[in-house]
Structure formats: structure tokens, C-alpha cells
PDB file of C-alpha atoms in Angstrom:
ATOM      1  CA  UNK A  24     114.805 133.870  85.284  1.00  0.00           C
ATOM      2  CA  UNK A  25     116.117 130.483  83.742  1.00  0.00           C
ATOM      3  CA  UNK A  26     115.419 129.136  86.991  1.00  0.00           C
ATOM      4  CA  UNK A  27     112.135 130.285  86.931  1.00  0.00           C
ATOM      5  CA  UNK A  28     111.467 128.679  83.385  1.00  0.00           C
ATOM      6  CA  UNK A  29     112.214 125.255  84.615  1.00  0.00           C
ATOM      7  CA  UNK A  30     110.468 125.842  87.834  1.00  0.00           C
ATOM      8  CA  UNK A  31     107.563 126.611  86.050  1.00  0.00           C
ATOM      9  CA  UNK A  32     107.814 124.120  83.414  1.00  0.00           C
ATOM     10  CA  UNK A  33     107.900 121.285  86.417  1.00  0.00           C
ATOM     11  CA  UNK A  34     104.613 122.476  87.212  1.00  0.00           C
ATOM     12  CA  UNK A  35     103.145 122.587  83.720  1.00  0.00           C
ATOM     13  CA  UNK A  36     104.421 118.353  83.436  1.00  0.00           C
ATOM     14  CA  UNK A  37     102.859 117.772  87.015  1.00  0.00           C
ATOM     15  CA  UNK A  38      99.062 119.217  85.594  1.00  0.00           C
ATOM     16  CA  UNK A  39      99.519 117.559  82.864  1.00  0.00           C
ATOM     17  CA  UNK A  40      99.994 114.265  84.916  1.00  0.00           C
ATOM     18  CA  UNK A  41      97.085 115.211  86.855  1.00  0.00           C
ATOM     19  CA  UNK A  42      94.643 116.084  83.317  1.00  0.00           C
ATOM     20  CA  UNK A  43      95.681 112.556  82.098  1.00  0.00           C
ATOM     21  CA  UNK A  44      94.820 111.257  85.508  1.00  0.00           C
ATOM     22  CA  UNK A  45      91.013 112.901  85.800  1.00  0.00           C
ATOM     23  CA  UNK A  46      90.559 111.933  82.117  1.00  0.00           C
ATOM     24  CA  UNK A  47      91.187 108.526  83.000  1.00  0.00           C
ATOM     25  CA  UNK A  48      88.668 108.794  85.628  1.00  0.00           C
ATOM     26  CA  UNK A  49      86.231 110.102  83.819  1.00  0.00           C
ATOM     27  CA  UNK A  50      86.396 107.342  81.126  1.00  0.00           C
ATOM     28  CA  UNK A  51      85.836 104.707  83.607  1.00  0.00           C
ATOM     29  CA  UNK A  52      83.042 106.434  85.330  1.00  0.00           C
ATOM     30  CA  UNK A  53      80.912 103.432  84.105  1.00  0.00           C
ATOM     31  CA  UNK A  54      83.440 100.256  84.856  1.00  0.00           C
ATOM     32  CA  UNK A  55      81.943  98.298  86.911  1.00  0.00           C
ATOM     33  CA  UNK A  56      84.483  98.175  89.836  1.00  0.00           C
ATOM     34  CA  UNK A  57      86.522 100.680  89.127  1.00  0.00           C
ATOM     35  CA  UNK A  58      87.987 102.742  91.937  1.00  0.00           C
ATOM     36  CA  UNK A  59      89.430 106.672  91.201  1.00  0.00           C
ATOM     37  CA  UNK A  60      93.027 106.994  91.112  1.00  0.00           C
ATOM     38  CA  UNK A  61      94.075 110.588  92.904  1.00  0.00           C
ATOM     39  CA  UNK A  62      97.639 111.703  92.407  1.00  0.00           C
ATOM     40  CA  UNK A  63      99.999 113.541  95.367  1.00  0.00           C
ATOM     41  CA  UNK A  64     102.478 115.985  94.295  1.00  0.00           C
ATOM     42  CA  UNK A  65     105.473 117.217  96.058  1.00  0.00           C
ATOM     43  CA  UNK A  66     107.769 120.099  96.073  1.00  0.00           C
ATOM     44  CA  UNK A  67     110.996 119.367  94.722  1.00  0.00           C
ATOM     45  CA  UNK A  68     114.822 120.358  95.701  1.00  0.00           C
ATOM     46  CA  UNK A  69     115.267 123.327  97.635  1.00  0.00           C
ATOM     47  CA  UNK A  70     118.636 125.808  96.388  1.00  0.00           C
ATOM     48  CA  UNK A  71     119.473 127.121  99.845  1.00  0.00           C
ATOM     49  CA  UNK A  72     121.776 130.982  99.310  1.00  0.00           C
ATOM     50  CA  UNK A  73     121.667 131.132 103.049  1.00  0.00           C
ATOM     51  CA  UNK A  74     120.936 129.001 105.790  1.00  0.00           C
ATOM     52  CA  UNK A  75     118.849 129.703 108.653  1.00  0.00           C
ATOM     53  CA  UNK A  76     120.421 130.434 111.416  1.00  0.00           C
ATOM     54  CA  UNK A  77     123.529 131.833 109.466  1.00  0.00           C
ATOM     55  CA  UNK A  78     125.604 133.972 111.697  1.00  0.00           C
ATOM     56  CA  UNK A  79     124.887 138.007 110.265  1.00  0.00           C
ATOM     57  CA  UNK A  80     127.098 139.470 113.027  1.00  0.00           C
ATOM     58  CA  UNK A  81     128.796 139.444 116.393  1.00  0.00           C
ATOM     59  CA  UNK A  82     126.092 137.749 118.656  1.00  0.00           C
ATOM     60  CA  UNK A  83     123.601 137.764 115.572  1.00  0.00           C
ATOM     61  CA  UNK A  84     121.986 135.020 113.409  1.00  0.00           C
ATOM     62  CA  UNK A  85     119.560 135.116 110.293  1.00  0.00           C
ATOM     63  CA  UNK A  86     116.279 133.905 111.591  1.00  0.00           C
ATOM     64  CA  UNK A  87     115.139 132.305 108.373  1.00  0.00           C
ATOM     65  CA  UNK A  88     117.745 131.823 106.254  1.00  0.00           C
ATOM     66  CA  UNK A  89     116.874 132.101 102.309  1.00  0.00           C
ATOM     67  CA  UNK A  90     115.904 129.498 100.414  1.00  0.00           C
ATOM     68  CA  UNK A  91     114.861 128.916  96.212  1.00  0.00           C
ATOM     69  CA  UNK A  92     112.439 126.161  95.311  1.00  0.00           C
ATOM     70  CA  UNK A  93     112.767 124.102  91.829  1.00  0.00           C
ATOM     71  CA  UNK A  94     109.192 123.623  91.509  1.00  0.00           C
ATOM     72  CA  UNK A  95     106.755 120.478  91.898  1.00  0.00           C
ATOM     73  CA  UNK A  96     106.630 116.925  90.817  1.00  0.00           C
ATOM     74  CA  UNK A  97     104.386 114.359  91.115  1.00  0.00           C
ATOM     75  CA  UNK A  98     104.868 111.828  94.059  1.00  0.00           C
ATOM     76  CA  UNK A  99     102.527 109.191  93.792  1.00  0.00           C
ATOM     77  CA  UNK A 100      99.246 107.968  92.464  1.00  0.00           C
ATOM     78  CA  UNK A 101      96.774 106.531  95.037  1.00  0.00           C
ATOM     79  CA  UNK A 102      93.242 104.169  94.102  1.00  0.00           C
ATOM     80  CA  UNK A 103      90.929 105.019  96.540  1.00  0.00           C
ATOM     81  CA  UNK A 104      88.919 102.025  97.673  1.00  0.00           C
ATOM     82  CA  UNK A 105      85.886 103.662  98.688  1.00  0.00           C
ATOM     83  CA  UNK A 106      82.375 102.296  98.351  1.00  0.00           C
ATOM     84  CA  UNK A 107      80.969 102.717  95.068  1.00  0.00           C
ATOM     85  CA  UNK A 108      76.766 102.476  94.972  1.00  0.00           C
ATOM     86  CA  UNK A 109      75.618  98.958  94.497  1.00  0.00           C
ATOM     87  CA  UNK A 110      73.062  98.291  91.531  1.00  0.00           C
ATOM     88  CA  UNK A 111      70.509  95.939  91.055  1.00  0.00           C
ATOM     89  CA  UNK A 112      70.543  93.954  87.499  1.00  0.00           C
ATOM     90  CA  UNK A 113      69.024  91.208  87.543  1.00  0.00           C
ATOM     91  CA  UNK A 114      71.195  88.208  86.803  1.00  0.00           C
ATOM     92  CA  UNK A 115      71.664  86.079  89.775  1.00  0.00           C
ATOM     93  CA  UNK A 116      75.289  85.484  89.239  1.00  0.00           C
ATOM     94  CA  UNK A 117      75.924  89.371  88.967  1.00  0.00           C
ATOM     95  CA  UNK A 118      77.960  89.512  92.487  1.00  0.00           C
ATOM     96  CA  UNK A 119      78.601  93.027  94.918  1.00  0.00           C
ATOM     97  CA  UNK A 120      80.919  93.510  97.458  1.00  0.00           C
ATOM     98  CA  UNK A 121      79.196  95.406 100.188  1.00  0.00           C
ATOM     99  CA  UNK A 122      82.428  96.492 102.031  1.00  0.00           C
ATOM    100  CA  UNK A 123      86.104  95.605 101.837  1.00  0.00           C
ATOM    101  CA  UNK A 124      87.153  92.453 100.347  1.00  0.00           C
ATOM    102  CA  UNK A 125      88.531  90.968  96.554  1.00  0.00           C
ATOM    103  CA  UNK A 126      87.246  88.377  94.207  1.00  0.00           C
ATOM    104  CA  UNK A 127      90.255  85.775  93.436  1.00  0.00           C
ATOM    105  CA  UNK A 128      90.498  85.393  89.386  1.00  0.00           C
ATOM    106  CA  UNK A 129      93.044  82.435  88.190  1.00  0.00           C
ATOM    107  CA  UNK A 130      93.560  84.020  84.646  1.00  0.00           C
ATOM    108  CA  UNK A 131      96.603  81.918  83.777  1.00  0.00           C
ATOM    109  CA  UNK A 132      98.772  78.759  85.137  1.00  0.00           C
ATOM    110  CA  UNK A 133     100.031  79.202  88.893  1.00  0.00           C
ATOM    111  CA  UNK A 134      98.717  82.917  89.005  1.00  0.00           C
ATOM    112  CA  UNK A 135      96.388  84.720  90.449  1.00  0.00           C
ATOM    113  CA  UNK A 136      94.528  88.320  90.096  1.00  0.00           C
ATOM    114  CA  UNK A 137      91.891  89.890  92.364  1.00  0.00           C
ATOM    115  CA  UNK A 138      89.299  91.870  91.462  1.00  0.00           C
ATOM    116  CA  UNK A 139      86.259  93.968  92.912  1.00  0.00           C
ATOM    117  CA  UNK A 140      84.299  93.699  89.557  1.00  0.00           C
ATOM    118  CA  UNK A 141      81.468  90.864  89.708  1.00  0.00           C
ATOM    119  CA  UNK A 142      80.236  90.062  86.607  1.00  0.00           C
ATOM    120  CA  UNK A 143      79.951  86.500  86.630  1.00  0.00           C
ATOM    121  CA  UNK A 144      79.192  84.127  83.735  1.00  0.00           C
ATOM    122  CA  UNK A 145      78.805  80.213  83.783  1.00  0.00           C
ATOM    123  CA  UNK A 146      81.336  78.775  80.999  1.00  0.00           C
ATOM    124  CA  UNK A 147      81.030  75.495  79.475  1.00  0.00           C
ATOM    125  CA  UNK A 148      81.640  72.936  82.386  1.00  0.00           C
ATOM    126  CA  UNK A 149      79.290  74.876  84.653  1.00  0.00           C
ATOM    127  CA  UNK A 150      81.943  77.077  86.530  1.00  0.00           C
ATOM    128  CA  UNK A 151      81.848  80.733  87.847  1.00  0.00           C
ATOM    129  CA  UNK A 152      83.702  82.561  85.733  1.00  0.00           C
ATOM    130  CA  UNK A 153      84.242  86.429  84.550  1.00  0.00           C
ATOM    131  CA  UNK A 154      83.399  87.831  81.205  1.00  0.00           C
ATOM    132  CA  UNK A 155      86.655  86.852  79.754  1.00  0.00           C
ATOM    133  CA  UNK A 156      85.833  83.133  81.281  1.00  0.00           C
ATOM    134  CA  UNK A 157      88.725  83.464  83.543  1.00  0.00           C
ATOM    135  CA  UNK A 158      87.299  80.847  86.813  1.00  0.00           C
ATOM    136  CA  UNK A 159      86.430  81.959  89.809  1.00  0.00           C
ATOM    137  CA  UNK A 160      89.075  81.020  93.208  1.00  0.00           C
ATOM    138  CA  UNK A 161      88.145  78.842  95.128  1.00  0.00           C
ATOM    139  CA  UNK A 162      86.252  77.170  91.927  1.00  0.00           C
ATOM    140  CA  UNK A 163      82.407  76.501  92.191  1.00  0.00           C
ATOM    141  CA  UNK A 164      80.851  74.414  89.743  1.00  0.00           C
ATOM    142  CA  UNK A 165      77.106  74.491  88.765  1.00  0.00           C
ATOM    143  CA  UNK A 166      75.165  71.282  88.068  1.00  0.00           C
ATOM    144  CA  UNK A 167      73.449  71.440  84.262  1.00  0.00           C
ATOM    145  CA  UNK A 168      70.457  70.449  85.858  1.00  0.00           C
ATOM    146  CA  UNK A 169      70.001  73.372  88.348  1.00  0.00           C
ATOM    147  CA  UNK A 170      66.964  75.335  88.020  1.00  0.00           C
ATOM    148  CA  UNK A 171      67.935  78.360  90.230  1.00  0.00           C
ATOM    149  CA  UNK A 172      71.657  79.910  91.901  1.00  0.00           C
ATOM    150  CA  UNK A 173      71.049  80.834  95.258  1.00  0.00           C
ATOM    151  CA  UNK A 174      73.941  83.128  96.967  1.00  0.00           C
ATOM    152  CA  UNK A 175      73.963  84.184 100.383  1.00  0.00           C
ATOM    153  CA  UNK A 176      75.636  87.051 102.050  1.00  0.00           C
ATOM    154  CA  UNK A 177      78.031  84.862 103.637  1.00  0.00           C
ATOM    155  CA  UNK A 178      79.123  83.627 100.445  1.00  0.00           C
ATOM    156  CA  UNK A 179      77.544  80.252 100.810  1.00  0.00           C
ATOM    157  CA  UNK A 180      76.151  79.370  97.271  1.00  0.00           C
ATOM    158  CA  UNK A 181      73.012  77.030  97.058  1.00  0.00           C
ATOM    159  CA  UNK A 182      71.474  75.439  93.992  1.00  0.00           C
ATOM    160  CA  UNK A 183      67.273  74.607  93.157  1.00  0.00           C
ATOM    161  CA  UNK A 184      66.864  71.169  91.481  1.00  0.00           C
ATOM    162  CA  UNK A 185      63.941  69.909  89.715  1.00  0.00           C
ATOM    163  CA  UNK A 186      60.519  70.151  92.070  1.00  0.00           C
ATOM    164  CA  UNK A 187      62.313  69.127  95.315  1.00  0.00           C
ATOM    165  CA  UNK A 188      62.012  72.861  97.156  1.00  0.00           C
ATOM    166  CA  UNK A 189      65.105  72.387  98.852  1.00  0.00           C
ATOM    167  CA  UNK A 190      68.122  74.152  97.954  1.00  0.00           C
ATOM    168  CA  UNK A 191      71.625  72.422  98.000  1.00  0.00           C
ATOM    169  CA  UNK A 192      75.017  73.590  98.924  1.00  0.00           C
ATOM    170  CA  UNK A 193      77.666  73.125  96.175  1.00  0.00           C
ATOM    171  CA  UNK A 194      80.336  75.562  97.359  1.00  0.00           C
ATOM    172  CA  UNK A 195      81.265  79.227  99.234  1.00  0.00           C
ATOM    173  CA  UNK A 196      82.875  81.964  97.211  1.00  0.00           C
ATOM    174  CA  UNK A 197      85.701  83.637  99.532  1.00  0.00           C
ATOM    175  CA  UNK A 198      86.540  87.084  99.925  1.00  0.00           C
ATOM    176  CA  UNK A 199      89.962  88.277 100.171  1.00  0.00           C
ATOM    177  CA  UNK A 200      91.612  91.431 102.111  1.00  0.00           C
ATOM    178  CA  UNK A 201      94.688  93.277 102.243  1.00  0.00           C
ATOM    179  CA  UNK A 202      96.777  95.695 104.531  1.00  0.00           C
ATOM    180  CA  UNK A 203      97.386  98.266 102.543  1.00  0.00           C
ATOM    181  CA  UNK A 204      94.683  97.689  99.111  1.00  0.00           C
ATOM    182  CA  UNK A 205      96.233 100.662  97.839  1.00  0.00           C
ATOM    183  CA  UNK A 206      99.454  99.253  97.255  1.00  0.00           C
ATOM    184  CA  UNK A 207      97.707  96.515  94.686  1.00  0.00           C
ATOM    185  CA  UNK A 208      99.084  96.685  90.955  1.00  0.00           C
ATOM    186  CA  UNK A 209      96.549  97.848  88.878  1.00  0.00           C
ATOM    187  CA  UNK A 210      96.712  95.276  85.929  1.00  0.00           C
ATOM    188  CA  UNK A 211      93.831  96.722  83.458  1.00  0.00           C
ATOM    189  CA  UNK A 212      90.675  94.472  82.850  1.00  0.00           C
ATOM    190  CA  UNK A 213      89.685  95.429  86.272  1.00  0.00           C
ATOM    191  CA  UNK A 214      92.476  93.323  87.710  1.00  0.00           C
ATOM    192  CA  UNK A 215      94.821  93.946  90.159  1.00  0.00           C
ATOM    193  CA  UNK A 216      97.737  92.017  91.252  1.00  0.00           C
ATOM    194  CA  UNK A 217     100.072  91.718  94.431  1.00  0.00           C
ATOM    195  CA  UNK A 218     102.868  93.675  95.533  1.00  0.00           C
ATOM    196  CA  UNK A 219     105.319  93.602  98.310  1.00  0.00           C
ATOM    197  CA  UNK A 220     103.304  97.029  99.920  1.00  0.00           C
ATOM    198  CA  UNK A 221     100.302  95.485  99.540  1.00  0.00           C
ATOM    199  CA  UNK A 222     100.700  92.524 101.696  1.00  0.00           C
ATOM    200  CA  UNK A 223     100.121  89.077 101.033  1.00  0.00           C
ATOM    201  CA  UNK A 224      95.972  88.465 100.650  1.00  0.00           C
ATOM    202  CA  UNK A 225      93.999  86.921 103.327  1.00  0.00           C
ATOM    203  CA  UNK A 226      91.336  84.897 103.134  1.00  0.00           C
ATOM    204  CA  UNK A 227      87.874  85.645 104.538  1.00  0.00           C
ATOM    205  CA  UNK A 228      84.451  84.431 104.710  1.00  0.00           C
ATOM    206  CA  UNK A 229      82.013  87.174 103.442  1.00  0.00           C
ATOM    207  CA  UNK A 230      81.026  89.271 106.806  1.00  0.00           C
ATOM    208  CA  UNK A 231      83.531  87.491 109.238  1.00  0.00           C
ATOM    209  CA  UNK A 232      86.282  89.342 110.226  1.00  0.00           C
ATOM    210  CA  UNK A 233      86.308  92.382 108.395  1.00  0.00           C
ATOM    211  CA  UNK A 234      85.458  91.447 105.188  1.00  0.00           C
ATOM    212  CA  UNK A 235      82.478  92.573 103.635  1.00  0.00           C
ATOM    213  CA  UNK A 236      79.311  91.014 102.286  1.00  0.00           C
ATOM    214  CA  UNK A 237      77.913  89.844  99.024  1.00  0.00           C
ATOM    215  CA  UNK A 238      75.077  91.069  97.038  1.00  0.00           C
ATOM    216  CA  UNK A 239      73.361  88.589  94.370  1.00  0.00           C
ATOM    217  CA  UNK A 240      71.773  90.006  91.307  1.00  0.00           C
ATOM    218  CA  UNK A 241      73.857  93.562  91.870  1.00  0.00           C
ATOM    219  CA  UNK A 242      77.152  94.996  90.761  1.00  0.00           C
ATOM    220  CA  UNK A 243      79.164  98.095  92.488  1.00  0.00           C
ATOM    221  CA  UNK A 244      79.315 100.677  90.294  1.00  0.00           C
ATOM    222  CA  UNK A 245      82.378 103.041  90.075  1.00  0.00           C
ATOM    223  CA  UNK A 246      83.082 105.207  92.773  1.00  0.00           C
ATOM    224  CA  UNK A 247      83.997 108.389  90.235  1.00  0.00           C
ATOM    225  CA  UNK A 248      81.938 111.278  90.892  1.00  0.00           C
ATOM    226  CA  UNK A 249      81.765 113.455  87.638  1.00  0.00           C
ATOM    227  CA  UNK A 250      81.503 116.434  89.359  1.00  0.00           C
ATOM    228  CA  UNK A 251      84.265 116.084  91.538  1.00  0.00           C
ATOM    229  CA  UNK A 252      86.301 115.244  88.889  1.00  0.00           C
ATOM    230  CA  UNK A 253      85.344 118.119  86.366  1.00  0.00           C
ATOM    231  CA  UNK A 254      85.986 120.539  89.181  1.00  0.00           C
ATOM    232  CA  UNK A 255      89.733 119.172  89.305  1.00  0.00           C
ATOM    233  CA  UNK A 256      89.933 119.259  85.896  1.00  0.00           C
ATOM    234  CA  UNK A 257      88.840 122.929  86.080  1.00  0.00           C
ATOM    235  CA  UNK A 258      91.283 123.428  88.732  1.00  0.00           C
ATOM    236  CA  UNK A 259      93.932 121.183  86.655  1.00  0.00           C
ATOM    237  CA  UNK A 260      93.530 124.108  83.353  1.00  0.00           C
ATOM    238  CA  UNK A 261      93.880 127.156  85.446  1.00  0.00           C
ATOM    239  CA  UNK A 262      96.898 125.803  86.980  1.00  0.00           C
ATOM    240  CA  UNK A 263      98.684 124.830  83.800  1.00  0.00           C
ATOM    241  CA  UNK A 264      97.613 128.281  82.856  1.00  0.00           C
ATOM    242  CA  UNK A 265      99.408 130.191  85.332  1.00  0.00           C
ATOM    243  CA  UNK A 266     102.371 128.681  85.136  1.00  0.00           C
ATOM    244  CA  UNK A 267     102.417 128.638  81.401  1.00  0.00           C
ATOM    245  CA  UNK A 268     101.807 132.375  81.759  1.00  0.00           C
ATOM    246  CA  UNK A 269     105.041 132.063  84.338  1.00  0.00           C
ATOM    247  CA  UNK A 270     106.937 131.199  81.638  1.00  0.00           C
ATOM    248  CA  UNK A 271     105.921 133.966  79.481  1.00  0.00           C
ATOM    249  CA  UNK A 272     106.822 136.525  82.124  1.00  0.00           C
ATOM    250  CA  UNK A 273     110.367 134.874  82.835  1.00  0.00           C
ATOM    251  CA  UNK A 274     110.761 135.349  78.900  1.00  0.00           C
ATOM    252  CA  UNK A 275     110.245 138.846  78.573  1.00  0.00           C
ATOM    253  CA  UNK A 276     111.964 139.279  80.986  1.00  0.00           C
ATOM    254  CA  UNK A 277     114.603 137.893  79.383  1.00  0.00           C
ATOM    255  CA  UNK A 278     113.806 139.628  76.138  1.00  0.00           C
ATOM    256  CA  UNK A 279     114.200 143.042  78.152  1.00  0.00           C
ATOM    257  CA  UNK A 280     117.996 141.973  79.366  1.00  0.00           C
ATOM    258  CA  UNK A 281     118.963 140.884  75.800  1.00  0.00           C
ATOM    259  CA  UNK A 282     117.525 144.518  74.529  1.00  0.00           C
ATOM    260  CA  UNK A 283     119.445 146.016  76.854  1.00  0.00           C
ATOM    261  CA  UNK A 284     122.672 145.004  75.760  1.00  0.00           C
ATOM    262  CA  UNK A 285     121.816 145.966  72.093  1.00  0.00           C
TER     263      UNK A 285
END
């Protein structure tokens, strides 16, 4: 019965992990970039009273053995780097991904964060930067006396000046990809930063091997569906529920043991 408290207590902690995780989801259901996060639980230690196989008697063997679980845990949280639905805005420097790839942000000296969120902004000097004016990687600068921002799928980025009708190349913006994306740090601000199971980044044009392409004038929206995640938070409450009412059972059944003794 004690046993059963703390199994069932393990389970209540794990929901609760998984509540805070869906709520989290649902608040970012309108980030602009923002991928779910989907946790993985695992059973936990195993109290084995006999093993399987055990010998029972001459020329005989337990064929299962007994065994006790401890309860559940949580293993691992997971951002799932699917597709979210790409928007129109508007605002020529408002940049989509169209498949895999990162934007490179320089927020600081000698580092560097990626990113899936485009919402570009021109700062002071001319550059492409985000809406905390950290610059775009590799930088691309636009002339004060450009009269249109022209950005291709490939990446290539072309300016209008004056009456001329020809547009000008100033610079490509450069995707980036990863081995395993899900192993990127999330760093809030809709940053994330490398790890050692992410892999190192790679470089890519937009479209060339593997990387995806880039929309002007749109952003991707979050990939959260509300009513997936309002199911698992339905799913979430009953859980904690039964194993809250788990607990109650273990203690009257403890309650009956200590009666009996009076």
C-alpha cells in the first residue's frame, strides 16, 4: 500500500509535467515560429520478488517470474519541427521558411542563435534585423535610397532604385540545417541555440540541398493545433484523477489496517 502511494504519486508529478507542457503550448499558439514541445514518459524501476525463469521444482521453472513497478516519470521533452501554415502580411521583409532550414541571429559578441521566426525590421544603418534589432547572419545591408526589397526563393535579395526598372543584387540570406533539430536548446525569444546532439549547423542556399525555401511578405505561423492540445489536456485531468483517486484507495486501505489493530 505505501508502495502504491508513491507509485501513484510518480504519476500525479508526470501529468502535472505534461499540464504545464500543453499550457505552454497553448500560450504560444500565436508565436510566430513556434514549434509544440511533446513530452515522453517512461516507466520507472521494476522490484522483481521472483525472476522469470526461477526454478519452482525438480525439472520446473516459473514462466514469468513476478515483477512490481514504481510508477512513471517523465523521459524527455521533444519540439516537433513540423510545418506550421505560412501567412501572408504584407511587409516585404516579413520572411517564411517553406521547409526545413534556420535563420542565423548574432544577438551578442562571438555568438550566434538560430531561429525559424521571420520578422524582419531594417535598424538604423539599413541592416536586416529582428524585432529586438539583433542583425541578420550573413549581414545584408539596405541602401537608404532603395525604393523596393525584392527577395527571391533562393534567398537572393534584390533592391529597386530610383526610375531605373532594374533591380540590383546586394546580398543572399542563408539558410541553415541540422541533424537532429530536435536536439537545439530552446533559448526563449524564439531562439534556439546549439548543442552537442544537435550537430554543428550547416549552411545552405534556400532550396539547394535540402533546405527549404523562402517566402517574402509571409510569416509561419505556429504549428500548435488547439484542439489537439485541449484533447491532451483532457486526457492530462483524467489521468491525474485516477491516480489521485489511487492514492485515496491505498489510504483507506490503510485506515482499515490501523482500525484493525484498535
Amino acid at each position: 500500500m505505501i508502495r502504491a502511494l508513491m507509485t501513484a504519486a510518480s504519476g500525479m508529478k508526470a501529468q502535472q509535467l505534461q499540464v504545464d507542457t500543453i499550457a505552454n503550448n497553448i500560450a504560444n499558439v500565436n508565436t510566430t515560429g513556434f514549434k509544440k514541445n511533446e513530452l515522453a514518459f517512461r516507466e520507472m524501476l521494476y522490484q522483481t520478488m521472483k525472476e522469470p525463469g526461477a526454478p519452482t521444482g525438480q525439472s520446473q521453472m516459473a514462466p514469468t517470474g513476478l515483477q512490481v513497478g514504481s510508477g512513471a516519470e517523465v523521459a524527455s521533452s521533444i519540439k516537433l519541427f513540423r510545418q506550421g501554415e505560412v501567412i501572408p502580411t504584407g511587409n516585404p521583409l516579413d520572411l517564411a521558411i517553406a521547409g526545413p532550414g534556420f535563420f542565423q541571429i548574432k544577438p551578442g559578441q562571438g555568438d550566434v542563435r538560430y531561429t525559424r521566426d521571420g520578422s524582419f525590421r531594417l535598424d538604423g544603418t539599413g541592416a536586416i534585423v529582428t524585432s529586438e534589432g539583433y542583425p541578420l547572419q550573413p549581414a545584408v545591408t539596405v541602401p537608404p535610397d532603395a525604393t523596393e526589397v525584392l527577395i527571391g526563393e533562393d534567398g537572393n535579395v534584390s533592391i529597386m532604385q530610383g526610375d531605373s526598372g532594374t533591380a540590383q543584387q546586394i546580398g543572399t540570406i542563408a539558410l541553415f540545417r541540422f541533424a537532429n533539430p530536435s536536439g537545439l536548446k530552446a533559448q526563449g525569444g524564439n531562439l534556439y541555440s546549439v548543442t552537442s546532439s544537435s550537430g554543428e549547423a550547416q549552411q545552405a542556399a534556400p532550396g539547394v540541398s535540402g533546405a527549404g525555401t523562402i517566402r517574402q511578405a509571409s510569416v509561419e505561423r505556429s504549428n500548435v493545433q488547439v484542439v489537439d492540445e485541449l484533447v491532451s489536456l483532457i486526457l492530462a485531468q483524467r489521468n491525474y484523477e485516477i491516480n489521485s483517486r489511487a492514492i485515496k484507495v491505498s489510504d483507506d486501505m490503510l485506515q482499515q489496517v490501523n482500525n484493525m489493530v484498535r
